[in-house]
PDB file of C-alpha atoms in Angstrom:
ATOM      1  CA  MET A 664       0.072   3.575  10.398  1.00 52.00           C
ATOM      2  CA  MET A 665       3.369   4.847   9.138  1.00 51.00           C
ATOM      3  CA  ARG A 666       6.543   3.530  10.610  1.00 53.00           C
ATOM      4  CA  ARG A 667       9.792   4.710   9.061  1.00 45.00           C
ATOM      5  CA  PRO A 668      13.394   3.889   9.951  1.00 44.00           C
ATOM      6  CA  ALA A 669      14.616   5.814  12.954  1.00 41.00           C
ATOM      7  CA  THR A 670      16.667   8.928  12.395  1.00 39.00           C
ATOM      8  CA  THR A 671      19.090  10.620  14.757  1.00 36.00           C
ATOM      9  CA  LEU A 672      17.273  12.641  17.384  1.00 37.00           C
ATOM     10  CA  SER A 673      19.583  15.552  17.948  1.00 35.00           C
ATOM     11  CA  PHE A 674      17.290  18.123  19.528  1.00 33.00           C
ATOM     12  CA  ALA A 675      18.860  19.404  22.751  1.00 33.00           C
ATOM     13  CA  LEU A 676      19.281  16.048  24.453  1.00 31.00           C
ATOM     14  CA  ALA A 677      21.052  17.504  27.446  1.00 32.00           C
ATOM     15  CA  ALA A 678      18.350  20.096  28.120  1.00 32.00           C
ATOM     16  CA  ALA A 679      15.546  17.657  27.466  1.00 34.00           C
ATOM     17  CA  SER A 680      16.945  15.080  29.869  1.00 33.00           C
ATOM     18  CA  ALA A 681      16.188  17.473  32.700  1.00 32.00           C
ATOM     19  CA  PHE A 682      12.491  16.783  32.068  1.00 30.00           C
ATOM     20  CA  SER A 683      12.938  13.587  34.051  1.00 32.00           C
ATOM     21  CA  LEU A 684      15.656  11.075  34.648  1.00 27.00           C
ATOM     22  CA  GLN A 685      13.153   8.356  33.793  1.00 31.00           C
ATOM     23  CA  ARG A 686      11.601   9.974  30.679  1.00 31.00           C
ATOM     24  CA  TRP A 687      12.557  10.287  27.039  1.00 36.00           C
ATOM     25  CA  PRO A 688      13.905  13.665  25.865  1.00 35.00           C
ATOM     26  CA  ARG A 689      11.464  15.968  24.176  1.00 33.00           C
ATOM     27  CA  ALA A 690      11.260  16.075  20.448  1.00 36.00           C
ATOM     28  CA  ARG A 691      13.097  17.988  17.765  1.00 33.00           C
ATOM     29  CA  GLY A 692      11.812  19.986  14.821  1.00 34.00           C
ATOM     30  CA  PRO A 693       8.595  18.261  13.640  1.00 36.00           C
ATOM     31  CA  LEU A 694       6.553  19.536  16.584  1.00 36.00           C
ATOM     32  CA  GLY A 695       7.793  23.102  16.261  1.00 32.00           C
ATOM     33  CA  PRO A 696       7.832  25.934  18.807  1.00 31.00           C
ATOM     34  CA  ALA A 697       5.344  24.408  21.224  1.00 31.00           C
ATOM     35  CA  VAL A 698       7.646  21.552  22.125  1.00 32.00           C
ATOM     36  CA  ALA A 699      10.722  23.748  22.087  1.00 31.00           C
ATOM     37  CA  ALA A 700       9.055  26.061  24.597  1.00 31.00           C
ATOM     38  CA  ALA A 701       7.981  23.135  26.733  1.00 30.00           C
ATOM     39  CA  ALA A 702      11.502  21.713  26.755  1.00 32.00           C
ATOM     40  CA  ALA A 703      12.950  25.075  27.753  1.00 32.00           C
ATOM     41  CA  SER A 704      10.482  25.537  30.601  1.00 34.00           C
ATOM     42  CA  SER A 705      11.030  22.025  31.910  1.00 34.00           C
ATOM     43  CA  SER A 706      14.771  22.560  32.141  1.00 35.00           C
ATOM     44  CA  SER A 707      14.639  25.976  33.842  1.00 36.00           C
ATOM     45  CA  SER A 708      14.584  24.741  37.428  1.00 34.00           C
ATOM     46  CA  PRO A 709      13.750  21.587  39.395  1.00 37.00           C
ATOM     47  CA  SER A 710      10.972  23.308  41.325  1.00 36.00           C
ATOM     48  CA  SER A 711       9.253  24.912  38.339  1.00 35.00           C
ATOM     49  CA  SER A 712       8.232  21.576  36.830  1.00 37.00           C
ATOM     50  CA  SER A 713       6.059  20.709  39.807  1.00 38.00           C
ATOM     51  CA  SER A 714       4.409  24.125  40.262  1.00 38.00           C
ATOM     52  CA  SER A 715       3.923  25.363  36.696  1.00 40.00           C
ATOM     53  CA  ALA A 716       1.070  24.513  34.368  1.00 43.00           C
ATOM     54  CA  PRO A 717       1.545  21.461  32.116  1.00 42.00           C
ATOM     55  CA  PRO A 718       3.172  22.190  28.751  1.00 44.00           C
ATOM     56  CA  PRO A 719       0.949  22.744  25.730  1.00 49.00           C
ATOM     57  CA  PRO A 720       0.183  19.739  23.529  1.00 48.00           C
ATOM     58  CA  PRO A 721       2.273  19.189  20.379  1.00 51.00           C
ATOM     59  CA  THR A 722       1.343  21.258  17.356  1.00 48.00           C
ATOM     60  CA  GLY A 723      -1.764  19.786  15.757  1.00 51.00           C
ATOM     61  CA  ALA A 724      -2.774  17.697  18.763  1.00 57.00           C
ATOM     62  CA  VAL A 725      -6.236  18.082  20.250  1.00 54.00           C
ATOM     63  CA  PRO A 726      -6.101  18.283  24.077  1.00 50.00           C
ATOM     64  CA  SER A 727      -7.462  15.145  25.679  1.00 43.00           C
ATOM     65  CA  GLN A 728     -10.223  17.071  27.484  1.00 37.00           C
ATOM     66  CA  GLN A 729     -11.620  18.158  24.110  1.00 40.00           C
ATOM     67  CA  CYS A 730     -11.118  14.704  22.676  1.00 42.00           C
ATOM     68  CA  ALA A 731     -13.451  13.109  25.180  1.00 39.00           C
ATOM     69  CA  ALA A 732     -16.264  15.143  23.635  1.00 38.00           C
ATOM     70  CA  ALA A 733     -14.958  14.713  20.104  1.00 41.00           C
ATOM     71  CA  ALA A 734     -15.028  10.945  20.483  1.00 40.00           C
ATOM     72  CA  GLN A 735     -18.783  11.110  21.213  1.00 43.00           C
ATOM     73  CA  GLY A 736     -18.934   9.838  24.735  1.00 44.00           C
ATOM     74  CA  ALA A 737     -15.659   7.943  24.829  1.00 40.00           C
ATOM     75  CA  PRO A 738     -15.058   6.219  28.170  1.00 50.00           C
ATOM     76  CA  SER A 739     -11.428   7.347  28.151  1.00 62.00           C
ATOM     77  CA  PRO A 740      -9.892  10.704  27.105  1.00 84.00           C
ATOM     78  CA  VAL A 741      -7.344  10.373  24.337  1.00 93.00           C
ATOM     79  CA  THR A 742      -5.279  12.814  22.272  1.00 94.00           C
ATOM     80  CA  TYR A 743      -6.068  13.163  18.572  1.00 95.00           C
ATOM     81  CA  VAL A 744      -2.940  14.041  16.571  1.00 95.00           C
ATOM     82  CA  ASP A 745      -1.877  15.428  13.201  1.00 93.00           C
ATOM     83  CA  ALA A 746       0.395  13.676  10.704  1.00 91.00           C
ATOM     84  CA  ARG A 747       3.605  15.288  11.998  1.00 92.00           C
ATOM     85  CA  THR A 748       2.921  14.240  15.579  1.00 93.00           C
ATOM     86  CA  ALA A 749       1.959  10.724  14.514  1.00 93.00           C
ATOM     87  CA  ALA A 750       5.196  10.414  12.518  1.00 93.00           C
ATOM     88  CA  LEU A 751       7.213  11.654  15.485  1.00 95.00           C
ATOM     89  CA  VAL A 752       5.632   9.051  17.769  1.00 95.00           C
ATOM     90  CA  ASP A 753       6.673   6.295  15.356  1.00 94.00           C
ATOM     91  CA  GLU A 754      10.153   7.778  15.055  1.00 95.00           C
ATOM     92  CA  ARG A 755      10.631   7.814  18.803  1.00 96.00           C
ATOM     93  CA  LEU A 756       9.280   4.295  19.158  1.00 96.00           C
ATOM     94  CA  MET A 757      11.910   2.988  16.714  1.00 96.00           C
ATOM     95  CA  ALA A 758      14.869   5.161  17.658  1.00 96.00           C
ATOM     96  CA  PRO A 759      17.575   3.386  19.709  1.00 96.00           C
ATOM     97  CA  GLU A 760      17.613   4.006  23.435  1.00 93.00           C
ATOM     98  CA  GLU A 761      20.847   5.971  23.322  1.00 94.00           C
ATOM     99  CA  GLU A 762      19.102   8.465  21.019  1.00 93.00           C
ATOM    100  CA  GLY A 763      16.121   8.867  23.288  1.00 89.00           C
ATOM    101  CA  GLY A 764      13.959   6.185  21.675  1.00 94.00           C
ATOM    102  CA  VAL A 765      12.332   2.943  22.729  1.00 96.00           C
ATOM    103  CA  GLY A 766      14.096   0.520  20.374  1.00 96.00           C
ATOM    104  CA  PHE A 767      11.173  -1.160  18.608  1.00 97.00           C
ATOM    105  CA  THR A 768      11.725  -2.578  15.135  1.00 96.00           C
ATOM    106  CA  LEU A 769       9.386  -2.037  12.191  1.00 94.00           C
ATOM    107  CA  ASP A 770       8.499  -5.729  12.249  1.00 95.00           C
ATOM    108  CA  GLN A 771       7.484  -5.589  15.918  1.00 96.00           C
ATOM    109  CA  LEU A 772       5.231  -2.572  15.519  1.00 96.00           C
ATOM    110  CA  MET A 773       3.614  -4.007  12.393  1.00 96.00           C
ATOM    111  CA  GLU A 774       2.928  -7.301  14.155  1.00 97.00           C
ATOM    112  CA  LEU A 775       1.285  -5.571  17.119  1.00 97.00           C
ATOM    113  CA  ALA A 776      -0.706  -3.233  14.873  1.00 97.00           C
ATOM    114  CA  GLY A 777      -1.898  -6.075  12.642  1.00 98.00           C
ATOM    115  CA  LEU A 778      -3.020  -8.076  15.668  1.00 98.00           C
ATOM    116  CA  SER A 779      -5.062  -5.061  16.804  1.00 98.00           C
ATOM    117  CA  VAL A 780      -6.691  -4.884  13.374  1.00 98.00           C
ATOM    118  CA  ALA A 781      -7.631  -8.570  13.483  1.00 98.00           C
ATOM    119  CA  LEU A 782      -9.105  -8.167  16.960  1.00 98.00           C
ATOM    120  CA  ALA A 783     -11.152  -5.176  15.802  1.00 98.00           C
ATOM    121  CA  VAL A 784     -12.562  -7.226  12.912  1.00 98.00           C
ATOM    122  CA  VAL A 785     -13.855  -9.967  15.194  1.00 98.00           C
ATOM    123  CA  ARG A 786     -15.032  -7.438  17.800  1.00 97.00           C
ATOM    124  CA  ALA A 787     -17.014  -5.382  15.284  1.00 97.00           C
ATOM    125  CA  HIS A 788     -18.169  -8.398  13.241  1.00 97.00           C
ATOM    126  CA  PRO A 789     -18.331 -11.420  15.557  1.00 97.00           C
ATOM    127  CA  ASN A 790     -20.171 -13.533  12.967  1.00 96.00           C
ATOM    128  CA  ALA A 791     -17.754 -12.822  10.119  1.00 96.00           C
ATOM    129  CA  LYS A 792     -16.271 -15.850   8.425  1.00 97.00           C
ATOM    130  CA  ALA A 793     -14.741 -14.648   5.144  1.00 97.00           C
ATOM    131  CA  PRO A 794     -13.045 -11.240   5.464  1.00 98.00           C
ATOM    132  CA  LEU A 795     -11.528  -9.515   2.441  1.00 97.00           C
ATOM    133  CA  ILE A 796      -8.362  -7.598   3.384  1.00 98.00           C
ATOM    134  CA  VAL A 797      -7.386  -4.945   0.825  1.00 97.00           C
ATOM    135  CA  CYS A 798      -3.752  -3.899   1.260  1.00 96.00           C
ATOM    136  CA  GLY A 799      -1.766  -0.971  -0.076  1.00 94.00           C
ATOM    137  CA  PRO A 800       1.992  -0.911  -0.788  1.00 93.00           C
ATOM    138  CA  GLY A 801       3.010   0.814   2.459  1.00 92.00           C
ATOM    139  CA  ASN A 802       3.004   0.014   6.138  1.00 93.00           C
ATOM    140  CA  ASN A 803      -0.775   0.221   6.357  1.00 95.00           C
ATOM    141  CA  GLY A 804      -0.866  -2.610   3.842  1.00 96.00           C
ATOM    142  CA  GLY A 805       1.679  -4.493   5.939  1.00 96.00           C
ATOM    143  CA  ASP A 806      -0.654  -4.183   8.920  1.00 97.00           C
ATOM    144  CA  GLY A 807      -3.354  -5.717   6.745  1.00 98.00           C
ATOM    145  CA  LEU A 808      -1.147  -8.653   5.749  1.00 98.00           C
ATOM    146  CA  VAL A 809      -0.408  -9.350   9.412  1.00 98.00           C
ATOM    147  CA  ALA A 810      -4.119  -9.070  10.240  1.00 98.00           C
ATOM    148  CA  ALA A 811      -4.952 -11.633   7.555  1.00 98.00           C
ATOM    149  CA  ARG A 812      -2.590 -14.153   9.158  1.00 98.00           C
ATOM    150  CA  HIS A 813      -4.098 -13.622  12.607  1.00 98.00           C
ATOM    151  CA  LEU A 814      -7.635 -13.880  11.240  1.00 98.00           C
ATOM    152  CA  PHE A 815      -6.733 -17.235   9.706  1.00 98.00           C
ATOM    153  CA  HIS A 816      -5.527 -18.466  13.091  1.00 98.00           C
ATOM    154  CA  PHE A 817      -8.735 -17.120  14.649  1.00 98.00           C
ATOM    155  CA  GLY A 818     -10.586 -19.633  12.481  1.00 98.00           C
ATOM    156  CA  LEU A 819     -11.742 -17.314   9.682  1.00 98.00           C
ATOM    157  CA  THR A 820     -11.122 -17.729   5.948  1.00 98.00           C
ATOM    158  CA  PRO A 821      -9.471 -14.489   4.819  1.00 98.00           C
ATOM    159  CA  THR A 822      -8.679 -13.402   1.277  1.00 97.00           C
ATOM    160  CA  VAL A 823      -6.104 -10.691   0.567  1.00 98.00           C
ATOM    161  CA  VAL A 824      -6.179  -8.169  -2.272  1.00 97.00           C
ATOM    162  CA  TYR A 825      -2.686  -6.780  -2.904  1.00 96.00           C
ATOM    163  CA  PRO A 826      -2.613  -4.796  -6.188  1.00 92.00           C
ATOM    164  CA  LYS A 827       0.812  -3.254  -5.652  1.00 90.00           C
ATOM    165  CA  ALA A 828       3.369  -4.986  -3.440  1.00 88.00           C
ATOM    166  CA  GLY A 829       5.579  -2.957  -1.134  1.00 86.00           C
ATOM    167  CA  LYS A 830       9.323  -2.859  -1.697  1.00 87.00           C
ATOM    168  CA  HIS A 831      10.452  -3.516   1.875  1.00 86.00           C
ATOM    169  CA  PRO A 832      11.718  -7.123   2.330  1.00 91.00           C
ATOM    170  CA  HIS A 833       9.384  -7.536   5.289  1.00 93.00           C
ATOM    171  CA  TYR A 834       6.361  -7.507   2.964  1.00 95.00           C
ATOM    172  CA  ALA A 835       7.782 -10.461   1.034  1.00 95.00           C
ATOM    173  CA  ARG A 836       8.140 -12.377   4.284  1.00 96.00           C
ATOM    174  CA  LEU A 837       4.546 -11.582   5.241  1.00 97.00           C
ATOM    175  CA  LEU A 838       3.358 -12.867   1.855  1.00 97.00           C
ATOM    176  CA  SER A 839       5.378 -16.044   2.332  1.00 97.00           C
ATOM    177  CA  GLN A 840       3.658 -16.622   5.664  1.00 98.00           C
ATOM    178  CA  LEU A 841       0.247 -16.236   4.022  1.00 98.00           C
ATOM    179  CA  ARG A 842       1.153 -18.641   1.215  1.00 97.00           C
ATOM    180  CA  HIS A 843       2.115 -21.278   3.765  1.00 98.00           C
ATOM    181  CA  LEU A 844      -1.340 -20.938   5.282  1.00 98.00           C
ATOM    182  CA  GLY A 845      -3.027 -21.174   1.900  1.00 98.00           C
ATOM    183  CA  VAL A 846      -4.506 -17.663   2.157  1.00 98.00           C
ATOM    184  CA  PRO A 847      -5.463 -16.469  -1.351  1.00 97.00           C
ATOM    185  CA  VAL A 848      -3.696 -13.266  -2.469  1.00 97.00           C
ATOM    186  CA  LEU A 849      -5.386 -11.501  -5.389  1.00 96.00           C
ATOM    187  CA  SER A 850      -3.795  -8.830  -7.572  1.00 93.00           C
ATOM    188  CA  SER A 851      -7.054  -6.952  -8.213  1.00 92.00           C
ATOM    189  CA  TYR A 852     -10.289  -6.222  -6.402  1.00 92.00           C
ATOM    190  CA  PRO A 853     -12.927  -8.867  -7.132  1.00 90.00           C
ATOM    191  CA  PRO A 854     -16.035  -7.970  -9.168  1.00 87.00           C
ATOM    192  CA  PRO A 855     -19.227  -7.172  -7.237  1.00 81.00           C
ATOM    193  CA  SER A 856     -20.556 -10.708  -7.609  1.00 78.00           C
ATOM    194  CA  ALA A 857     -17.423 -12.168  -5.991  1.00 83.00           C
ATOM    195  CA  ALA A 858     -17.050  -9.384  -3.404  1.00 77.00           C
ATOM    196  CA  ALA A 859     -20.481 -10.328  -2.077  1.00 78.00           C
ATOM    197  CA  ASP A 860     -18.982 -13.648  -0.968  1.00 89.00           C
ATOM    198  CA  HIS A 861     -17.167 -11.760   1.802  1.00 94.00           C
ATOM    199  CA  ASP A 862     -18.934 -10.579   4.944  1.00 94.00           C
ATOM    200  CA  VAL A 863     -16.523  -7.772   5.897  1.00 97.00           C
ATOM    201  CA  VAL A 864     -13.863  -5.762   4.054  1.00 97.00           C
ATOM    202  CA  VAL A 865     -10.707  -4.432   5.733  1.00 98.00           C
ATOM    203  CA  ASP A 866      -9.429  -1.186   4.215  1.00 97.00           C
ATOM    204  CA  ALA A 867      -5.654  -1.339   4.713  1.00 97.00           C
ATOM    205  CA  LEU A 868      -4.761   0.809   1.712  1.00 95.00           C
ATOM    206  CA  PHE A 869      -3.371   4.108   3.028  1.00 89.00           C
ATOM    207  CA  GLY A 870      -2.221   5.415   6.390  1.00 83.00           C
ATOM    208  CA  PHE A 871      -1.550   8.871   7.771  1.00 81.00           C
ATOM    209  CA  SER A 872       1.487   9.498   5.513  1.00 72.00           C
ATOM    210  CA  PHE A 873      -0.605   9.418   2.327  1.00 73.00           C
ATOM    211  CA  ARG A 874      -1.049  12.765   0.563  1.00 71.00           C
ATOM    212  CA  GLY A 875      -3.314  13.934  -2.234  1.00 68.00           C
ATOM    213  CA  PRO A 876      -6.380  12.353  -3.853  1.00 75.00           C
ATOM    214  CA  PRO A 877      -6.581   8.570  -4.327  1.00 74.00           C
ATOM    215  CA  ARG A 878      -4.848   7.344  -7.459  1.00 75.00           C
ATOM    216  CA  ALA A 879      -5.095   4.264  -9.679  1.00 75.00           C
ATOM    217  CA  PRO A 880      -5.423   1.394  -9.089  1.00 80.00           C
ATOM    218  CA  PHE A 881      -6.895   2.295  -5.684  1.00 87.00           C
ATOM    219  CA  GLU A 882      -9.317   5.098  -6.593  1.00 87.00           C
ATOM    220  CA  ASP A 883     -11.778   2.654  -8.166  1.00 89.00           C
ATOM    221  CA  VAL A 884     -11.756   0.504  -5.032  1.00 91.00           C
ATOM    222  CA  ILE A 885     -12.520   3.505  -2.818  1.00 92.00           C
ATOM    223  CA  ARG A 886     -15.264   4.585  -5.236  1.00 92.00           C
ATOM    224  CA  ARG A 887     -16.906   1.159  -4.941  1.00 91.00           C
ATOM    225  CA  TRP A 888     -16.779   1.398  -1.151  1.00 94.00           C
ATOM    226  CA  ALA A 889     -18.356   4.840  -1.302  1.00 92.00           C
ATOM    227  CA  GLU A 890     -21.140   3.668  -3.614  1.00 90.00           C
ATOM    228  CA  GLY A 891     -21.909   0.644  -1.464  1.00 85.00           C
ATOM    229  CA  GLY A 892     -25.212  -0.806  -2.536  1.00 75.00           C
ATOM    230  CA  GLU A 893     -27.356  -3.722  -1.504  1.00 72.00           C
ATOM    231  CA  GLY A 894     -25.289  -6.748  -0.609  1.00 76.00           C
ATOM    232  CA  SER A 895     -22.059  -4.776  -0.186  1.00 87.00           C
ATOM    233  CA  PRO A 896     -20.118  -5.954   2.870  1.00 94.00           C
ATOM    234  CA  PRO A 897     -19.328  -3.439   5.632  1.00 95.00           C
ATOM    235  CA  VAL A 898     -15.863  -1.879   5.654  1.00 97.00           C
ATOM    236  CA  LEU A 899     -13.486  -1.524   8.597  1.00 98.00           C
ATOM    237  CA  ALA A 900     -10.660   0.943   7.883  1.00 98.00           C
ATOM    238  CA  VAL A 901      -7.165   0.703   9.357  1.00 98.00           C
ATOM    239  CA  ASP A 902      -6.029   3.901  11.139  1.00 96.00           C
ATOM    240  CA  LEU A 903      -8.223   6.187   8.998  1.00 95.00           C
ATOM    241  CA  PRO A 904     -10.440   5.856   5.929  1.00 95.00           C
ATOM    242  CA  SER A 905      -8.274   5.606   2.815  1.00 94.00           C
ATOM    243  CA  GLY A 906      -8.365   8.759   0.704  1.00 92.00           C
ATOM    244  CA  TRP A 907      -9.118  11.018   3.679  1.00 94.00           C
ATOM    245  CA  ASP A 908      -6.838  13.872   4.651  1.00 92.00           C
ATOM    246  CA  VAL A 909      -5.296  12.889   7.970  1.00 92.00           C
ATOM    247  CA  GLU A 910      -6.363  16.147   9.602  1.00 93.00           C
ATOM    248  CA  LYS A 911      -9.379  17.426   7.634  1.00 92.00           C
ATOM    249  CA  GLY A 912     -11.192  14.265   6.604  1.00 91.00           C
ATOM    250  CA  ASP A 913     -12.820  13.676   3.218  1.00 90.00           C
ATOM    251  CA  VAL A 914     -11.512  16.841   1.539  1.00 90.00           C
ATOM    252  CA  PHE A 915     -11.487  15.186  -1.889  1.00 90.00           C
ATOM    253  CA  ASN A 916     -15.210  14.396  -1.633  1.00 90.00           C
ATOM    254  CA  THR A 917     -14.884  10.674  -2.196  1.00 91.00           C
ATOM    255  CA  GLY A 918     -18.070  10.092  -0.228  1.00 92.00           C
ATOM    256  CA  TYR A 919     -16.406   7.137   1.456  1.00 93.00           C
ATOM    257  CA  GLN A 920     -17.582   6.519   5.013  1.00 95.00           C
ATOM    258  CA  PRO A 921     -16.603   3.106   6.414  1.00 96.00           C
ATOM    259  CA  GLU A 922     -18.782   1.527   9.058  1.00 96.00           C
ATOM    260  CA  SER A 923     -15.868   1.341  11.499  1.00 97.00           C
ATOM    261  CA  VAL A 924     -12.236   2.376  11.967  1.00 97.00           C
ATOM    262  CA  ILE A 925      -9.422   0.963  14.113  1.00 98.00           C
ATOM    263  CA  SER A 926      -7.034   3.817  14.958  1.00 97.00           C
ATOM    264  CA  LEU A 927      -3.470   2.768  15.739  1.00 97.00           C
ATOM    265  CA  THR A 928      -1.404   4.136  18.657  1.00 96.00           C
ATOM    266  CA  LEU A 929      -3.299   7.467  18.716  1.00 96.00           C
ATOM    267  CA  PRO A 930      -6.349   8.591  16.713  1.00 96.00           C
ATOM    268  CA  LYS A 931      -5.773  11.141  13.984  1.00 95.00           C
ATOM    269  CA  LEU A 932      -7.471  14.553  13.817  1.00 94.00           C
ATOM    270  CA  CYS A 933      -9.760  13.533  10.958  1.00 94.00           C
ATOM    271  CA  MET A 934     -11.423  11.021  13.257  1.00 94.00           C
ATOM    272  CA  THR A 935     -13.045  13.774  15.339  1.00 91.00           C
ATOM    273  CA  SER A 936     -15.680  14.024  12.588  1.00 88.00           C
ATOM    274  CA  PHE A 937     -16.164  10.270  12.134  1.00 93.00           C
ATOM    275  CA  SER A 938     -19.600   8.979  13.112  1.00 90.00           C
ATOM    276  CA  GLY A 939     -19.166   5.202  12.866  1.00 94.00           C
ATOM    277  CA  ARG A 940     -17.762   2.714  15.359  1.00 95.00           C
ATOM    278  CA  HIS A 941     -14.293   3.786  16.382  1.00 96.00           C
ATOM    279  CA  PHE A 942     -11.778   1.392  17.904  1.00 97.00           C
ATOM    280  CA  ILE A 943      -8.200   2.041  18.942  1.00 97.00           C
ATOM    281  CA  GLY A 944      -5.310  -0.412  19.172  1.00 97.00           C
ATOM    282  CA  GLY A 945      -1.546  -0.487  19.112  1.00 94.00           C
ATOM    283  CA  ARG A 946      -1.056  -0.764  22.852  1.00 95.00           C
ATOM    284  CA  PHE A 947       2.688  -0.235  22.911  1.00 94.00           C
ATOM    285  CA  LEU A 948       3.343   3.445  23.687  1.00 95.00           C
ATOM    286  CA  PRO A 949       5.326   3.617  26.969  1.00 95.00           C
ATOM    287  CA  PRO A 950       3.745   6.024  29.488  1.00 94.00           C
ATOM    288  CA  PRO A 951       6.992   8.023  29.962  1.00 94.00           C
ATOM    289  CA  LEU A 952       7.209   8.659  26.217  1.00 94.00           C
ATOM    290  CA  ALA A 953       3.526   9.622  26.078  1.00 95.00           C
ATOM    291  CA  GLU A 954       4.111  12.073  28.910  1.00 94.00           C
ATOM    292  CA  ALA A 955       7.227  13.496  27.298  1.00 92.00           C
ATOM    293  CA  LEU A 956       5.253  14.123  24.093  1.00 93.00           C
ATOM    294  CA  ASN A 957       2.293  15.391  26.154  1.00 93.00           C
ATOM    295  CA  VAL A 958      -0.217  12.989  24.608  1.00 95.00           C
ATOM    296  CA  THR A 959      -2.888  11.004  26.411  1.00 94.00           C
ATOM    297  CA  THR A 960      -3.267   7.340  25.544  1.00 93.00           C
ATOM    298  CA  PRO A 961      -6.544   5.474  26.126  1.00 91.00           C
ATOM    299  CA  ALA A 962      -7.146   3.591  29.358  1.00 91.00           C
ATOM    300  CA  TYR A 963      -7.229   0.043  28.057  1.00 93.00           C
ATOM    301  CA  VAL A 964      -9.160  -2.484  30.101  1.00 90.00           C
ATOM    302  CA  ALA A 965      -7.133  -5.240  31.779  1.00 93.00           C
ATOM    303  CA  ASP A 966      -5.484  -7.377  29.086  1.00 95.00           C
ATOM    304  CA  ASP A 967      -7.461  -5.988  26.134  1.00 95.00           C
ATOM    305  CA  LEU A 968      -5.353  -4.918  23.152  1.00 97.00           C
ATOM    306  CA  ILE A 969      -8.112  -2.782  21.629  1.00 97.00           C
ATOM    307  CA  LEU A 970     -10.701  -0.375  23.007  1.00 95.00           C
ATOM    308  CA  GLU A 971     -13.873   1.023  21.482  1.00 95.00           C
ATOM    309  CA  LEU A 972     -13.998   4.805  21.684  1.00 91.00           C
ATOM    310  CA  SER A 973     -17.437   5.286  20.178  1.00 66.00           C
ATOM    311  CA  PRO A 974     -20.889   4.449  21.516  1.00 53.00           C
ATOM    312  CA  ARG A 975     -22.230   1.204  20.201  1.00 45.00           C
ATOM    313  CA  PRO A 976     -25.044   1.468  17.639  1.00 45.00           C
ATOM    314  CA  GLY A 977     -28.356   1.577  19.456  1.00 43.00           C
ATOM    315  CA  GLY A 978     -26.917   3.220  22.552  1.00 39.00           C
ATOM    316  CA  GLY A 979     -24.425   2.358  25.251  1.00 37.00           C
ATOM    317  CA  GLU A 980     -20.751   3.082  25.403  1.00 34.00           C
ATOM    318  CA  GLY A 981     -18.444   0.485  23.906  1.00 34.00           C
ATOM    319  CA  VAL A 982     -15.508  -0.624  26.040  1.00 30.00           C
TER     320      VAL A 982
END
């Protein structure tokens, strides 16, 4: 999950506000002509919004009706999005209210995302006791650091692998929190003999903002996950499998296929071809903003913070 500092949202605020007095204005550039056309049509007349067809989805988004099939029997339709749309969602979540945003901070979103990751670990692996959380230098890695803290408080014994620390001060605070809990933080991936001591691995290396093939020191880790082998623990990936193209999947032929993935906020386009267990979390997108961006969020159940989109192994839909 990529969350970047909010930037000024200057795209036709006056025209977009006509969409609804209770909704966020529609987006600027990153979504291109589709959103611009939708904003123009919504501001043409009060009566046209109720009688005309709904606006097209943002560029790169899969309509929710198609997504229900793409998610292999998902109990709830949900929109799968490209990198630009995913980045825009984060931008709008963190923009101040006066600029058409929600006003979240990076720390808040990372905390909620990391909690979702921890919940997915115990949902997918209820007997796990010693998870290994492998974190990258960006916000996906920050989600992993948060997840490690929550897993400790859930009664598990996590170990963190953090080869390259992020530069944002928030990462240093997250590491301090782990040190106070006595959670081990390793600078390199353990050898196969030591990795076998862990019953599940959390891939929190790269999120949807990553581009290009995996690079050192992370390419060797992804290669080991791809090779697997007897005694290798199952892997749960955060947001998408590390090294995959956010829209096209494993275009660099890593061969890496984790057993499960926890998508955050909205699933990414590459996940339409994923065949493992697929969870979604990050239950913080306000319905008016989702409607303004023309994306469909999953129908979470009661007070659950995560939802399984894929059928459970052996049959039966997972909710």
